[in-house]
Amino acid sequence: MNPFDIIPDTHGQSAKLDAALAGLGWRRSALGWTHPDPDRQIVFLGDFIDRGPDNRGVLKTVRELVDAGKAKAIMGNHELNALHFHTMHPDDGQPLRAHSSKNIRQHKTFLDQFPPGDPQTRDVLDWMRSLPLFLEEDGFRAVHACWIDASMERLKTLTGDGVLTEDQLIRAADRNEADEMFILAE
């Protein structure tokens, strides 16, 4: 098993993320990201967005590392909330996550940098949709909040690799009644 650096909840704090990466020995150069240990990898535990001032910078760094094969990333509740905020229910055209003042305030720093309808917003949301809810490899597993064996086994049965289908994403929003997918995602 390769050594992993585990990085949770960056919440738009690109300066803190950059400092953490540097402190762990990661360097960004014109040739990409490097570490003195070539087998070392990063696992990002989600919550890349909201709260902090630089959602764009955090997403850029995480995506660069993932695309270069230096990192793996899973979805946190803030990415799931963002997908729900920006996805309309196919039956009634309403957002899966209400655009209430509370939800807008919680999502404001992301919305300021990635407004609805912008092509860059769509690109970032598509990337978020590709993130699994969990990661499991021989001798290593990761999830954003809590690994509950029975729930994780059911999620694996339903999703395979942990990536939600469109229908599962909609069901995880649970706008009307408790759906199994909502309970599992929670």
GROMACS .gro file of C-alpha atoms in nm:
model
  186
    1MET     CA    1   0.000   0.000   0.000
    2ASN     CA    2   0.132   0.344  -0.094
    3PRO     CA    3   0.167   0.610   0.175
    4PHE     CA    4  -0.123   0.859   0.175
    5ASP     CA    5  -0.160   1.218   0.285
    6ILE     CA    6  -0.520   1.264   0.399
    7ILE     CA    7  -0.667   1.612   0.349
    8PRO     CA    8  -1.022   1.687   0.466
    9ASP     CA    9  -1.250   1.991   0.440
   10THR     CA   10  -1.053   2.260   0.258
   11HIS     CA   11  -1.368   2.475   0.216
   12GLY     CA   12  -1.232   2.726  -0.034
   13GLN     CA   13  -0.914   2.794   0.166
   14SER     CA   14  -0.657   2.770  -0.112
   15ALA     CA   15  -0.377   2.941   0.084
   16LYS     CA   16  -0.418   2.691   0.368
   17LEU     CA   17  -0.433   2.403   0.121
   18ASP     CA   18  -0.115   2.524  -0.051
   19ALA     CA   19   0.059   2.556   0.287
   20ALA     CA   20  -0.054   2.206   0.392
   21LEU     CA   21   0.068   2.055   0.065
   22ALA     CA   22   0.405   2.231   0.098
   23GLY     CA   23   0.434   2.116   0.459
   24LEU     CA   24   0.374   1.758   0.344
   25GLY     CA   25   0.650   1.786   0.085
   26TRP     CA   26   0.442   1.846  -0.229
   27ARG     CA   27   0.578   2.091  -0.487
   28ARG     CA   28   0.412   2.241  -0.793
   29SER     CA   29   0.641   2.306  -1.089
   30ALA     CA   30   0.602   2.369  -1.459
   31LEU     CA   31   0.610   1.990  -1.502
   32GLY     CA   32   0.330   1.932  -1.250
   33TRP     CA   33   0.310   1.814  -0.891
   34THR     CA   34   0.594   1.618  -0.734
   35HIS     CA   35   0.682   1.467  -0.397
   36PRO     CA   36   1.019   1.332  -0.278
   37ASP     CA   37   0.848   0.993  -0.233
   38PRO     CA   38   0.729   0.903  -0.586
   39ASP     CA   39   0.478   0.649  -0.449
   40ARG     CA   40   0.309   0.895  -0.215
   41GLN     CA   41  -0.053   0.992  -0.289
   42ILE     CA   42  -0.311   1.230  -0.149
   43VAL     CA   43  -0.667   1.143  -0.055
   44PHE     CA   44  -0.901   1.442  -0.043
   45LEU     CA   45  -1.206   1.380   0.175
   46GLY     CA   46  -1.438   1.632   0.010
   47ASP     CA   47  -1.583   1.966   0.116
   48PHE     CA   48  -1.368   2.161  -0.129
   49ILE     CA   49  -1.615   2.448  -0.153
   50ASP     CA   50  -1.813   2.704   0.046
   51ARG     CA   51  -1.706   2.927   0.335
   52GLY     CA   52  -1.357   3.025   0.215
   53PRO     CA   53  -1.267   3.295  -0.036
   54ASP     CA   54  -1.108   3.083  -0.310
   55ASN     CA   55  -1.323   2.789  -0.416
   56ARG     CA   56  -1.178   2.818  -0.766
   57GLY     CA   57  -0.819   2.784  -0.642
   58VAL     CA   58  -0.896   2.482  -0.426
   59LEU     CA   59  -1.082   2.308  -0.709
   60LYS     CA   60  -0.800   2.384  -0.953
   61THR     CA   61  -0.538   2.234  -0.722
   62VAL     CA   62  -0.741   1.926  -0.634
   63ARG     CA   63  -0.833   1.859  -0.996
   64GLU     CA   64  -0.470   1.902  -1.109
   65LEU     CA   65  -0.354   1.648  -0.852
   66VAL     CA   66  -0.633   1.401  -0.934
   67ASP     CA   67  -0.582   1.439  -1.311
   68ALA     CA   68  -0.208   1.379  -1.267
   69GLY     CA   69  -0.276   1.056  -1.076
   70LYS     CA   70  -0.120   1.200  -0.760
   71ALA     CA   71  -0.448   1.212  -0.567
   72LYS     CA   72  -0.790   1.062  -0.524
   73ALA     CA   73  -1.093   1.259  -0.416
   74ILE     CA   74  -1.431   1.174  -0.271
   75MET     CA   75  -1.747   1.379  -0.241
   76GLY     CA   76  -1.828   1.566   0.077
   77ASN     CA   77  -2.166   1.696   0.186
   78HIS     CA   78  -2.093   2.042   0.043
   79GLU     CA   79  -2.038   1.897  -0.305
   80LEU     CA   80  -2.357   1.692  -0.271
   81ASN     CA   81  -2.543   2.004  -0.154
   82ALA     CA   82  -2.404   2.201  -0.450
   83LEU     CA   83  -2.520   1.935  -0.694
   84HIS     CA   84  -2.863   1.942  -0.535
   85PHE     CA   85  -2.869   2.324  -0.540
   86HIS     CA   86  -2.788   2.334  -0.913
   87THR     CA   87  -2.997   2.034  -1.026
   88MET     CA   88  -3.365   2.067  -1.108
   89HIS     CA   89  -3.607   1.787  -1.033
   90PRO     CA   90  -3.725   1.637  -1.364
   91ASP     CA   91  -4.088   1.621  -1.248
   92ASP     CA   92  -4.144   1.979  -1.135
   93GLY     CA   93  -3.838   2.180  -1.246
   94GLN     CA   94  -3.765   2.291  -0.889
   95PRO     CA   95  -3.411   2.273  -0.747
   96LEU     CA   96  -3.336   1.960  -0.545
   97ARG     CA   97  -3.199   2.188  -0.272
   98ALA     CA   98  -3.417   2.489  -0.200
   99HIS     CA   99  -3.278   2.830  -0.288
  100SER     CA  100  -3.365   2.958   0.058
  101SER     CA  101  -3.175   3.249   0.210
  102LYS     CA  102  -2.999   3.002   0.446
  103ASN     CA  103  -2.886   2.778   0.159
  104ILE     CA  104  -2.779   3.072  -0.057
  105ARG     CA  105  -2.580   3.218   0.235
  106GLN     CA  106  -2.413   2.879   0.299
  107HIS     CA  107  -2.324   2.844  -0.072
  108LYS     CA  108  -2.242   3.212  -0.137
  109THR     CA  109  -1.865   3.193  -0.187
  110PHE     CA  110  -1.914   2.918  -0.445
  111LEU     CA  111  -2.196   3.109  -0.618
  112ASP     CA  112  -1.982   3.425  -0.632
  113GLN     CA  113  -1.714   3.239  -0.829
  114PHE     CA  114  -1.936   2.991  -1.013
  115PRO     CA  115  -2.268   3.155  -1.098
  116PRO     CA  116  -2.558   2.939  -1.220
  117GLY     CA  117  -2.558   2.892  -1.597
  118ASP     CA  118  -2.189   2.972  -1.644
  119PRO     CA  119  -2.001   2.709  -1.853
  120GLN     CA  120  -1.727   2.688  -1.589
  121THR     CA  121  -1.991   2.617  -1.327
  122ARG     CA  122  -2.127   2.331  -1.538
  123ASP     CA  123  -1.773   2.192  -1.579
  124VAL     CA  124  -1.710   2.198  -1.202
  125LEU     CA  125  -2.049   2.043  -1.126
  126ASP     CA  126  -1.985   1.767  -1.381
  127TRP     CA  127  -1.653   1.696  -1.209
  128MET     CA  128  -1.826   1.684  -0.870
  129ARG     CA  129  -2.078   1.436  -1.012
  130SER     CA  130  -1.789   1.206  -1.101
  131LEU     CA  131  -1.670   1.187  -0.739
  132PRO     CA  132  -1.750   0.874  -0.541
  133LEU     CA  133  -1.904   0.887  -0.194
  134PHE     CA  134  -1.633   0.654  -0.067
  135LEU     CA  135  -1.299   0.501  -0.155
  136GLU     CA  136  -1.200   0.145  -0.073
  137GLU     CA  137  -0.879  -0.031  -0.166
  138ASP     CA  138  -0.690  -0.320  -0.010
  139GLY     CA  139  -0.615  -0.216   0.346
  140PHE     CA  140  -0.752   0.137   0.305
  141ARG     CA  141  -1.094   0.299   0.299
  142ALA     CA  142  -1.216   0.656   0.321
  143VAL     CA  143  -1.546   0.837   0.348
  144HIS     CA  144  -1.626   1.199   0.423
  145ALA     CA  145  -1.801   1.160   0.756
  146CYS     CA  146  -1.860   0.814   0.899
  147TRP     CA  147  -1.805   0.460   0.774
  148ILE     CA  148  -2.100   0.250   0.892
  149ASP     CA  149  -2.043  -0.102   0.762
  150ALA     CA  150  -2.408  -0.191   0.686
  151SER     CA  151  -2.469   0.143   0.511
  152MET     CA  152  -2.148   0.120   0.312
  153GLU     CA  153  -2.224  -0.234   0.200
  154ARG     CA  154  -2.565  -0.120   0.077
  155LEU     CA  155  -2.412   0.182  -0.101
  156LYS     CA  156  -2.161  -0.049  -0.270
  157THR     CA  157  -2.446  -0.275  -0.382
  158LEU     CA  158  -2.645   0.018  -0.522
  159THR     CA  159  -2.363   0.224  -0.674
  160GLY     CA  160  -2.078  -0.018  -0.733
  161ASP     CA  161  -1.798   0.236  -0.726
  162GLY     CA  162  -1.972   0.494  -0.506
  163VAL     CA  163  -2.056   0.735  -0.789
  164LEU     CA  164  -2.422   0.834  -0.788
  165THR     CA  165  -2.632   0.798  -1.101
  166GLU     CA  166  -2.864   1.084  -1.194
  167ASP     CA  167  -3.159   0.897  -1.039
  168GLN     CA  168  -2.962   0.827  -0.721
  169LEU     CA  169  -2.857   1.192  -0.698
  170ILE     CA  170  -3.223   1.295  -0.720
  171ARG     CA  171  -3.329   1.036  -0.464
  172ALA     CA  172  -3.051   1.147  -0.227
  173ALA     CA  173  -3.213   1.492  -0.211
  174ASP     CA  174  -3.524   1.348  -0.038
  175ARG     CA  175  -3.754   1.641  -0.100
  176ASN     CA  176  -4.070   1.452  -0.011
  177GLU     CA  177  -4.012   1.142   0.198
  178ALA     CA  178  -3.726   0.939   0.338
  179ASP     CA  179  -3.575   0.747   0.048
  180GLU     CA  180  -3.315   0.477   0.107
  181MET     CA  181  -3.062   0.671  -0.102
  182PHE     CA  182  -3.117   0.983   0.111
  183ILE     CA  183  -3.063   0.785   0.431
  184LEU     CA  184  -2.748   0.622   0.294
  185ALA     CA  185  -2.604   0.951   0.168
  186GLU     CA  186  -2.675   1.116   0.499
   0.00000   0.00000   0.00000
